[in-house]
Amino acid sequence: TVGVLDIDNLLQPTLQPPSTPFAPTKDPWSHEPHCTKSTSLATLGQKFCVYTTNTTGPHGLSLIFRPRSATEATQYLNDNPLHSFLTQKEAQRLYVRGQPWKIVDIPGKAKGVVATRRIEQYETFMLDQAAVVMDMDAENALDSAQNRRLLKRAVDQLRVPSRIRDLSAAHAGSEGSDGKEEEEEEEEEGRLEESIMKTNAFGSTVAEVSTRALYPLISRVNHACNPNSFVLFSRAGVSLAIKAYRAIEPGEEITISYLLLGLPSKQRAHLLSRWGFNCSCALCTLPADERTASDLRRTLITRNEAKILELAEAYDLDAAIALGEESVEMIKEEQNWSLLTDEYAMLAMLWLEKGDRETAEKYGKMTHRLLADLGFLGVGEERESWRLEQVLESIGGLGGKGVSWKKSPLRG
Ligand SMILES: C[S@@+](CC[C@H](N)C(=O)[O-])C[C@H]1O[C@@H](n2cnc3c(N)ncnc32)[C@H](O)[C@@H]1O
């Protein structure tokens, strides 16, 4: 697939404990479901339908789901981002001060988002809800013309379809419609919507279904390899938030990374070519010698990961700790904050194994703190209820249980 923001490459609150059930919503659909069946031999008869609810979220929501999944999904629709990502106090503050961003034209990038006031480090400042969500299985089960028709209908049925149709369709390959000029009109149906999905959709789990989902506001945020912000998904997956890695000054562009953090420049350029732009972010335009140094650190961080586990297996704890501490410094230099949580947890485990509980606890607390700051432990009471041991166990399967990493590898 072209240009899809893959959830595997983005931060997500994987550490949240089992959720309290969402309130079921009764028959929320504002339109008759519109269904299509697969005619290909391998998936013959599989049925996917467009289900639209125009009372969900700011944009309304269309699901392209199997009937059974759509019924299941009704319990997830009541997914207010204010509740998922903010305490009541934070929500009030955001409301009183107003949204601290606006969508503007950015030279060379079409539109983008800039801060309109100072945004504090770790502030959750932009919220959105999905407008179009497509079961990834539909892509394989149905042919592309069927998929496009469902997509078009999904957009048509939203409250304000132009909010979707105005989004960027600039992914690589979107020009020239595969070299086939004027195809029959029916064949063209849904091409724009398809391109918009390819340029803007996040691969994510919505209502426990693997999907591509479109979040119209957050779709305006451009990419940077060392971004100032990151995306957080709600447990139901319908809502999404943007949080700041660091303080952002008024006028500064809000950026997220479309890729896994920590990749060296060649790999980044290769992956980004899917979106049809050459990255000119601060990291990609470093002077050659600085870029080489950054690439080297990134390669070493990845290499150290495997090496630390090997050394730990061989019980060479001092060498494993030395490498872990070296990685922490390199990760800080590269500002890949999300990688730090694993590194700290690993060091907590190694120091514990070495019998130095005090240092282990220091690293454990740093893991806990950073996960909480990044929003991985939820908000309010939920965030407070996480215990240090529980966090360490979730992240690395150690929690003071000695050689437990041998049974469950830390980063597996
Ligand atoms: C998810 S959209 C982001 C918003 C988009 N700029 C708009 O006008 O709606 C992704 C598209 O934005 C553009 N884009 C994103 N980050 C960029 C960057 N760092 N430099 C240039 N173009 C970028 C590319 O055209 C990409 O396919």
mmCIF file of C-alpha atoms in Angstrom, residues 9-268:
data_model
loop_
_atom_site.group_PDB
_atom_site.id
_atom_site.type_symbol
_atom_site.label_atom_id
_atom_site.label_comp_id
_atom_site.label_asym_id
_atom_site.label_seq_id
_atom_site.Cartn_x
_atom_site.Cartn_y
_atom_site.Cartn_z
ATOM 1 C CA ASN A 9 5.117 2.843 13.374
ATOM 2 C CA LEU A 10 3.281 5.124 15.731
ATOM 3 C CA LEU A 11 2.922 5.367 19.430
ATOM 4 C CA GLN A 12 -0.090 3.763 20.948
ATOM 5 C CA PRO A 13 -1.205 3.247 24.511
ATOM 6 C CA THR A 14 -0.559 -0.490 24.580
ATOM 7 C CA LEU A 15 -0.101 -0.631 28.313
ATOM 8 C CA GLN A 16 -3.599 0.227 29.372
ATOM 9 C CA PRO A 17 -5.281 -2.312 31.630
ATOM 10 C CA PRO A 18 -8.489 -4.062 30.492
ATOM 11 C CA SER A 19 -11.072 -1.454 29.721
ATOM 12 C CA THR A 20 -14.320 -0.838 31.444
ATOM 13 C CA PRO A 21 -17.082 -1.672 28.938
ATOM 14 C CA PHE A 22 -18.267 1.139 26.750
ATOM 15 C CA ALA A 23 -21.920 2.038 26.891
ATOM 16 C CA PRO A 24 -23.722 0.259 24.028
ATOM 17 C CA THR A 25 -25.304 2.541 21.488
ATOM 18 C CA LYS A 26 -28.598 1.322 20.041
ATOM 19 C CA ASP A 27 -29.025 1.279 16.288
ATOM 20 C CA PRO A 28 -26.969 4.392 15.616
ATOM 21 C CA TRP A 29 -27.027 4.177 11.792
ATOM 22 C CA SER A 30 -28.416 7.216 10.005
ATOM 23 C CA HIS A 31 -28.522 5.473 6.589
ATOM 24 C CA GLU A 32 -29.611 2.041 5.401
ATOM 25 C CA PRO A 33 -26.479 -0.154 5.263
ATOM 26 C CA HIS A 34 -25.238 -0.477 1.709
ATOM 27 C CA CYS A 35 -23.564 -3.850 1.042
ATOM 28 C CA THR A 36 -21.288 -5.429 -1.545
ATOM 29 C CA LYS A 37 -20.312 -9.094 -1.829
ATOM 30 C CA SER A 38 -17.027 -10.462 -3.026
ATOM 31 C CA THR A 39 -17.172 -12.226 -6.383
ATOM 32 C CA SER A 40 -13.605 -13.496 -6.396
ATOM 33 C CA LEU A 41 -13.184 -17.237 -5.886
ATOM 34 C CA ALA A 42 -10.998 -17.118 -2.771
ATOM 35 C CA THR A 43 -13.331 -14.843 -0.803
ATOM 36 C CA LEU A 44 -16.610 -15.616 -2.554
ATOM 37 C CA GLY A 45 -19.692 -14.223 -0.827
ATOM 38 C CA GLN A 46 -17.863 -12.200 1.833
ATOM 39 C CA LYS A 47 -19.982 -9.162 2.539
ATOM 40 C CA PHE A 48 -18.868 -5.647 3.489
ATOM 41 C CA CYS A 49 -21.252 -2.744 4.003
ATOM 42 C CA VAL A 50 -21.121 0.988 4.583
ATOM 43 C CA TYR A 51 -22.602 1.914 7.974
ATOM 44 C CA THR A 52 -22.915 5.614 8.679
ATOM 45 C CA THR A 53 -23.776 7.343 11.909
ATOM 46 C CA ASN A 54 -24.163 11.050 11.599
ATOM 47 C CA THR A 55 -24.448 11.641 15.306
ATOM 48 C CA THR A 56 -20.953 10.375 16.104
ATOM 49 C CA GLY A 57 -18.121 12.866 16.536
ATOM 50 C CA PRO A 58 -17.640 16.177 14.817
ATOM 51 C CA HIS A 59 -17.679 14.736 11.300
ATOM 52 C CA GLY A 60 -20.074 11.785 11.523
ATOM 53 C CA LEU A 61 -18.591 8.331 11.000
ATOM 54 C CA SER A 62 -18.797 5.793 8.173
ATOM 55 C CA LEU A 63 -17.580 2.252 8.739
ATOM 56 C CA ILE A 64 -16.867 -0.187 5.917
ATOM 57 C CA PHE A 65 -17.292 -3.306 7.972
ATOM 58 C CA ARG A 66 -18.707 -6.832 7.902
ATOM 59 C CA PRO A 67 -22.247 -6.814 9.353
ATOM 60 C CA ARG A 68 -21.153 -8.706 12.477
ATOM 61 C CA SER A 69 -18.251 -6.314 13.150
ATOM 62 C CA ALA A 70 -20.565 -3.326 12.660
ATOM 63 C CA THR A 71 -22.926 -4.655 15.329
ATOM 64 C CA GLU A 72 -19.972 -5.181 17.676
ATOM 65 C CA ALA A 73 -18.642 -1.713 16.845
ATOM 66 C CA THR A 74 -21.735 0.063 18.153
ATOM 67 C CA GLN A 75 -20.413 -0.324 21.702
ATOM 68 C CA TYR A 76 -17.246 1.622 20.775
ATOM 69 C CA LEU A 77 -18.850 4.602 19.088
ATOM 70 C CA ASN A 78 -19.310 6.581 22.256
ATOM 71 C CA ASP A 79 -15.583 7.369 22.338
ATOM 72 C CA ASN A 80 -15.276 11.001 23.322
ATOM 73 C CA PRO A 81 -11.628 12.097 23.011
ATOM 74 C CA LEU A 82 -12.083 14.573 25.854
ATOM 75 C CA HIS A 83 -12.632 11.625 28.187
ATOM 76 C CA SER A 84 -9.990 9.357 26.660
ATOM 77 C CA PHE A 85 -7.123 11.809 26.686
ATOM 78 C CA LEU A 86 -7.791 14.602 29.199
ATOM 79 C CA THR A 87 -8.707 14.979 32.819
ATOM 80 C CA GLN A 88 -11.709 17.207 33.460
ATOM 81 C CA LYS A 89 -9.353 19.991 34.505
ATOM 82 C CA GLU A 90 -7.252 19.677 31.367
ATOM 83 C CA ALA A 91 -10.384 19.606 29.200
ATOM 84 C CA GLN A 92 -11.657 22.776 30.901
ATOM 85 C CA ARG A 93 -8.314 24.527 30.403
ATOM 86 C CA LEU A 94 -8.246 23.618 26.729
ATOM 87 C CA TYR A 95 -11.820 24.860 26.380
ATOM 88 C CA VAL A 96 -11.183 28.155 28.165
ATOM 89 C CA ARG A 97 -7.923 28.938 26.378
ATOM 90 C CA GLY A 98 -9.211 27.724 22.991
ATOM 91 C CA GLN A 99 -7.491 25.378 20.597
ATOM 92 C CA PRO A 100 -3.807 26.288 20.339
ATOM 93 C CA TRP A 101 -3.386 25.507 16.632
ATOM 94 C CA LYS A 102 -4.663 26.460 13.209
ATOM 95 C CA ILE A 103 -4.511 24.976 9.712
ATOM 96 C CA VAL A 104 -2.546 27.194 7.316
ATOM 97 C CA ASP A 105 -0.795 27.072 3.928
ATOM 98 C CA ILE A 106 2.811 25.961 4.271
ATOM 99 C CA PRO A 107 5.154 26.557 1.329
ATOM 100 C CA GLY A 108 6.067 23.269 -0.353
ATOM 101 C CA LYS A 109 3.711 21.173 1.772
ATOM 102 C CA ALA A 110 0.238 22.447 0.752
ATOM 103 C CA LYS A 111 -1.492 22.759 4.136
ATOM 104 C CA GLY A 112 -0.147 22.147 7.593
ATOM 105 C CA VAL A 113 -0.807 22.973 11.250
ATOM 106 C CA VAL A 114 0.927 25.676 13.300
ATOM 107 C CA ALA A 115 0.800 26.550 16.989
ATOM 108 C CA THR A 116 -1.104 29.741 17.853
ATOM 109 C CA ARG A 117 0.247 29.906 21.426
ATOM 110 C CA ARG A 118 2.989 28.181 23.375
ATOM 111 C CA ILE A 119 2.201 24.502 23.812
ATOM 112 C CA GLU A 120 3.781 22.896 26.851
ATOM 113 C CA GLN A 121 5.831 19.704 26.815
ATOM 114 C CA TYR A 122 3.539 16.632 26.979
ATOM 115 C CA GLU A 123 0.436 18.799 26.556
ATOM 116 C CA THR A 124 -2.402 17.033 24.735
ATOM 117 C CA PHE A 125 -3.521 19.796 22.416
ATOM 118 C CA MET A 126 -5.295 18.403 19.371
ATOM 119 C CA LEU A 127 -8.168 15.931 19.398
ATOM 120 C CA ASP A 128 -9.969 14.236 16.568
ATOM 121 C CA GLN A 129 -12.379 11.438 15.758
ATOM 122 C CA ALA A 130 -12.386 9.062 12.814
ATOM 123 C CA ALA A 131 -14.666 9.900 9.892
ATOM 124 C CA VAL A 132 -14.093 6.933 7.577
ATOM 125 C CA VAL A 133 -12.932 3.544 8.827
ATOM 126 C CA MET A 134 -12.321 0.630 6.483
ATOM 127 C CA ASP A 135 -11.769 -2.983 7.507
ATOM 128 C CA MET A 136 -8.421 -3.988 5.972
ATOM 129 C CA ASP A 137 -9.939 -7.332 4.967
ATOM 130 C CA ALA A 138 -12.236 -5.512 2.551
ATOM 131 C CA GLU A 139 -9.185 -4.463 0.553
ATOM 132 C CA ASN A 140 -8.299 -8.093 -0.102
ATOM 133 C CA ALA A 141 -11.772 -9.583 -0.324
ATOM 134 C CA LEU A 142 -13.302 -7.069 -2.745
ATOM 135 C CA ASP A 143 -11.897 -5.874 -6.045
ATOM 136 C CA SER A 144 -10.582 -2.331 -6.234
ATOM 137 C CA ALA A 145 -13.611 -0.928 -8.062
ATOM 138 C CA GLN A 146 -15.911 -2.352 -5.360
ATOM 139 C CA ASN A 147 -13.681 -0.881 -2.656
ATOM 140 C CA ARG A 148 -13.680 2.501 -4.324
ATOM 141 C CA ARG A 149 -17.472 2.522 -4.651
ATOM 142 C CA LEU A 150 -17.882 1.712 -0.953
ATOM 143 C CA LEU A 151 -15.383 4.430 -0.054
ATOM 144 C CA LYS A 152 -17.182 6.998 -2.148
ATOM 145 C CA ARG A 153 -20.491 6.140 -0.513
ATOM 146 C CA ALA A 154 -18.866 6.243 2.929
ATOM 147 C CA VAL A 155 -17.754 9.815 2.222
ATOM 148 C CA ASP A 156 -21.025 10.864 0.515
ATOM 149 C CA GLN A 157 -22.995 9.885 3.604
ATOM 150 C CA LEU A 158 -20.949 11.976 6.068
ATOM 151 C CA ARG A 159 -22.375 15.198 7.431
ATOM 152 C CA VAL A 160 -19.964 17.366 5.417
ATOM 153 C CA PRO A 161 -18.353 15.247 2.663
ATOM 154 C CA SER A 162 -16.210 18.179 1.495
ATOM 155 C CA ARG A 163 -14.216 17.995 4.742
ATOM 156 C CA ILE A 164 -12.875 14.707 3.417
ATOM 157 C CA ARG A 165 -12.781 15.587 -0.255
ATOM 158 C CA ASP A 166 -10.684 18.704 0.495
ATOM 159 C CA LEU A 167 -7.954 16.646 2.130
ATOM 160 C CA SER A 168 -4.660 16.073 0.356
ATOM 161 C CA ALA A 169 -4.555 13.335 -2.288
ATOM 162 C CA ALA A 170 -0.858 13.844 -2.939
ATOM 163 C CA HIS A 171 0.560 10.367 -2.298
ATOM 164 C CA ALA A 172 3.109 9.025 -4.794
ATOM 165 C CA GLY A 173 1.357 7.570 -7.831
ATOM 166 C CA SER A 174 -1.768 9.676 -7.468
ATOM 167 C CA GLU A 175 -1.001 11.640 -10.600
ATOM 168 C CA GLY A 176 -1.864 10.311 -14.047
ATOM 169 C CA SER A 177 -4.310 7.680 -12.726
ATOM 170 C CA ASP A 178 -2.032 4.702 -13.471
ATOM 171 C CA GLY A 179 -1.362 5.995 -16.984
ATOM 172 C CA LYS A 180 -4.880 5.126 -18.069
ATOM 173 C CA GLU A 181 -6.429 8.335 -19.240
ATOM 174 C CA GLU A 182 -10.210 8.696 -19.293
ATOM 175 C CA GLU A 183 -11.479 5.310 -18.201
ATOM 176 C CA GLU A 184 -15.178 4.649 -18.217
ATOM 177 C CA GLU A 185 -16.893 6.894 -15.722
ATOM 178 C CA GLU A 186 -17.883 4.024 -13.487
ATOM 179 C CA GLU A 187 -14.275 2.903 -13.176
ATOM 180 C CA GLU A 188 -13.300 6.372 -11.962
ATOM 181 C CA GLU A 189 -15.902 6.404 -9.196
ATOM 182 C CA GLY A 190 -14.181 6.713 -5.857
ATOM 183 C CA ARG A 191 -10.666 7.372 -7.199
ATOM 184 C CA LEU A 192 -10.378 10.661 -5.331
ATOM 185 C CA GLU A 193 -11.547 9.049 -2.085
ATOM 186 C CA GLU A 194 -9.088 6.198 -2.628
ATOM 187 C CA SER A 195 -6.206 8.655 -3.082
ATOM 188 C CA ILE A 196 -7.252 10.575 -0.002
ATOM 189 C CA MET A 197 -7.231 7.368 2.029
ATOM 190 C CA LYS A 198 -3.781 6.472 0.721
ATOM 191 C CA THR A 199 -2.389 9.885 1.612
ATOM 192 C CA ASN A 200 -4.009 10.354 4.994
ATOM 193 C CA ALA A 201 -5.274 7.142 6.593
ATOM 194 C CA PHE A 202 -3.730 5.701 9.728
ATOM 195 C CA GLY A 203 -3.439 1.948 9.981
ATOM 196 C CA SER A 204 -5.133 1.354 13.326
ATOM 197 C CA THR A 205 -7.327 -0.952 15.347
ATOM 198 C CA VAL A 206 -10.826 0.471 15.561
ATOM 199 C CA ALA A 207 -13.458 -1.419 17.530
ATOM 200 C CA GLU A 208 -11.041 -4.390 17.542
ATOM 201 C CA VAL A 209 -10.911 -4.567 13.748
ATOM 202 C CA SER A 210 -7.683 -3.901 11.810
ATOM 203 C CA THR A 211 -8.521 -0.873 9.749
ATOM 204 C CA ARG A 212 -7.417 2.108 7.760
ATOM 205 C CA ALA A 213 -8.981 5.142 9.350
ATOM 206 C CA LEU A 214 -9.242 8.746 8.359
ATOM 207 C CA TYR A 215 -9.106 11.472 11.040
ATOM 208 C CA PRO A 216 -9.816 14.724 9.163
ATOM 209 C CA LEU A 217 -8.171 17.305 11.434
ATOM 210 C CA ILE A 218 -5.069 15.372 12.330
ATOM 211 C CA SER A 219 -4.612 14.505 8.637
ATOM 212 C CA ARG A 220 -3.389 18.062 8.192
ATOM 213 C CA VAL A 221 -0.290 17.488 10.297
ATOM 214 C CA ASN A 222 2.870 17.138 8.207
ATOM 215 C CA HIS A 223 5.796 14.821 8.743
ATOM 216 C CA ALA A 224 9.186 15.510 10.327
ATOM 217 C CA CYS A 225 11.778 12.855 11.168
ATOM 218 C CA ASN A 226 12.423 14.471 14.570
ATOM 219 C CA PRO A 227 8.884 15.685 15.222
ATOM 220 C CA ASN A 228 7.753 17.944 18.037
ATOM 221 C CA SER A 229 4.571 15.898 18.579
ATOM 222 C CA PHE A 230 3.150 12.402 18.399
ATOM 223 C CA VAL A 231 -0.147 10.623 17.963
ATOM 224 C CA LEU A 232 -1.968 8.681 20.647
ATOM 225 C CA PHE A 233 -4.943 6.411 19.931
ATOM 226 C CA SER A 234 -7.828 5.808 22.292
ATOM 227 C CA ARG A 235 -8.507 2.226 23.334
ATOM 228 C CA ALA A 236 -11.573 2.063 21.084
ATOM 229 C CA GLY A 237 -9.498 3.548 18.272
ATOM 230 C CA VAL A 238 -12.232 5.963 17.201
ATOM 231 C CA SER A 239 -10.486 8.912 18.867
ATOM 232 C CA LEU A 240 -7.013 10.211 18.423
ATOM 233 C CA ALA A 241 -4.949 12.907 20.117
ATOM 234 C CA ILE A 242 -1.757 14.791 19.448
ATOM 235 C CA LYS A 243 0.649 15.373 22.310
ATOM 236 C CA ALA A 244 3.795 17.475 22.380
ATOM 237 C CA TYR A 245 7.176 15.804 22.886
ATOM 238 C CA ARG A 246 8.573 19.182 23.811
ATOM 239 C CA ALA A 247 7.422 22.780 24.243
ATOM 240 C CA ILE A 248 6.292 24.335 20.952
ATOM 241 C CA GLU A 249 6.463 28.077 20.356
ATOM 242 C CA PRO A 250 3.694 30.151 18.709
ATOM 243 C CA GLY A 251 4.024 30.039 14.913
ATOM 244 C CA GLU A 252 6.007 26.793 14.957
ATOM 245 C CA GLU A 253 4.712 24.043 12.691
ATOM 246 C CA ILE A 254 3.241 20.998 14.436
ATOM 247 C CA THR A 255 4.872 17.821 13.123
ATOM 248 C CA ILE A 256 4.553 14.086 13.715
ATOM 249 C CA SER A 257 6.641 11.260 12.283
ATOM 250 C CA TYR A 258 4.908 9.083 9.693
ATOM 251 C CA LEU A 259 7.621 6.484 10.341
ATOM 252 C CA LEU A 260 9.054 4.547 13.215
ATOM 253 C CA LEU A 261 11.399 6.857 15.112
ATOM 254 C CA GLY A 262 15.092 6.127 15.000
ATOM 255 C CA LEU A 263 15.558 5.046 11.371
ATOM 256 C CA PRO A 264 18.709 6.126 9.502
ATOM 257 C CA SER A 265 18.374 8.633 6.635
ATOM 258 C CA LYS A 266 18.438 6.208 3.673
ATOM 259 C CA GLN A 267 15.676 4.063 5.104
ATOM 260 C CA ARG A 268 13.615 7.144 5.919
#
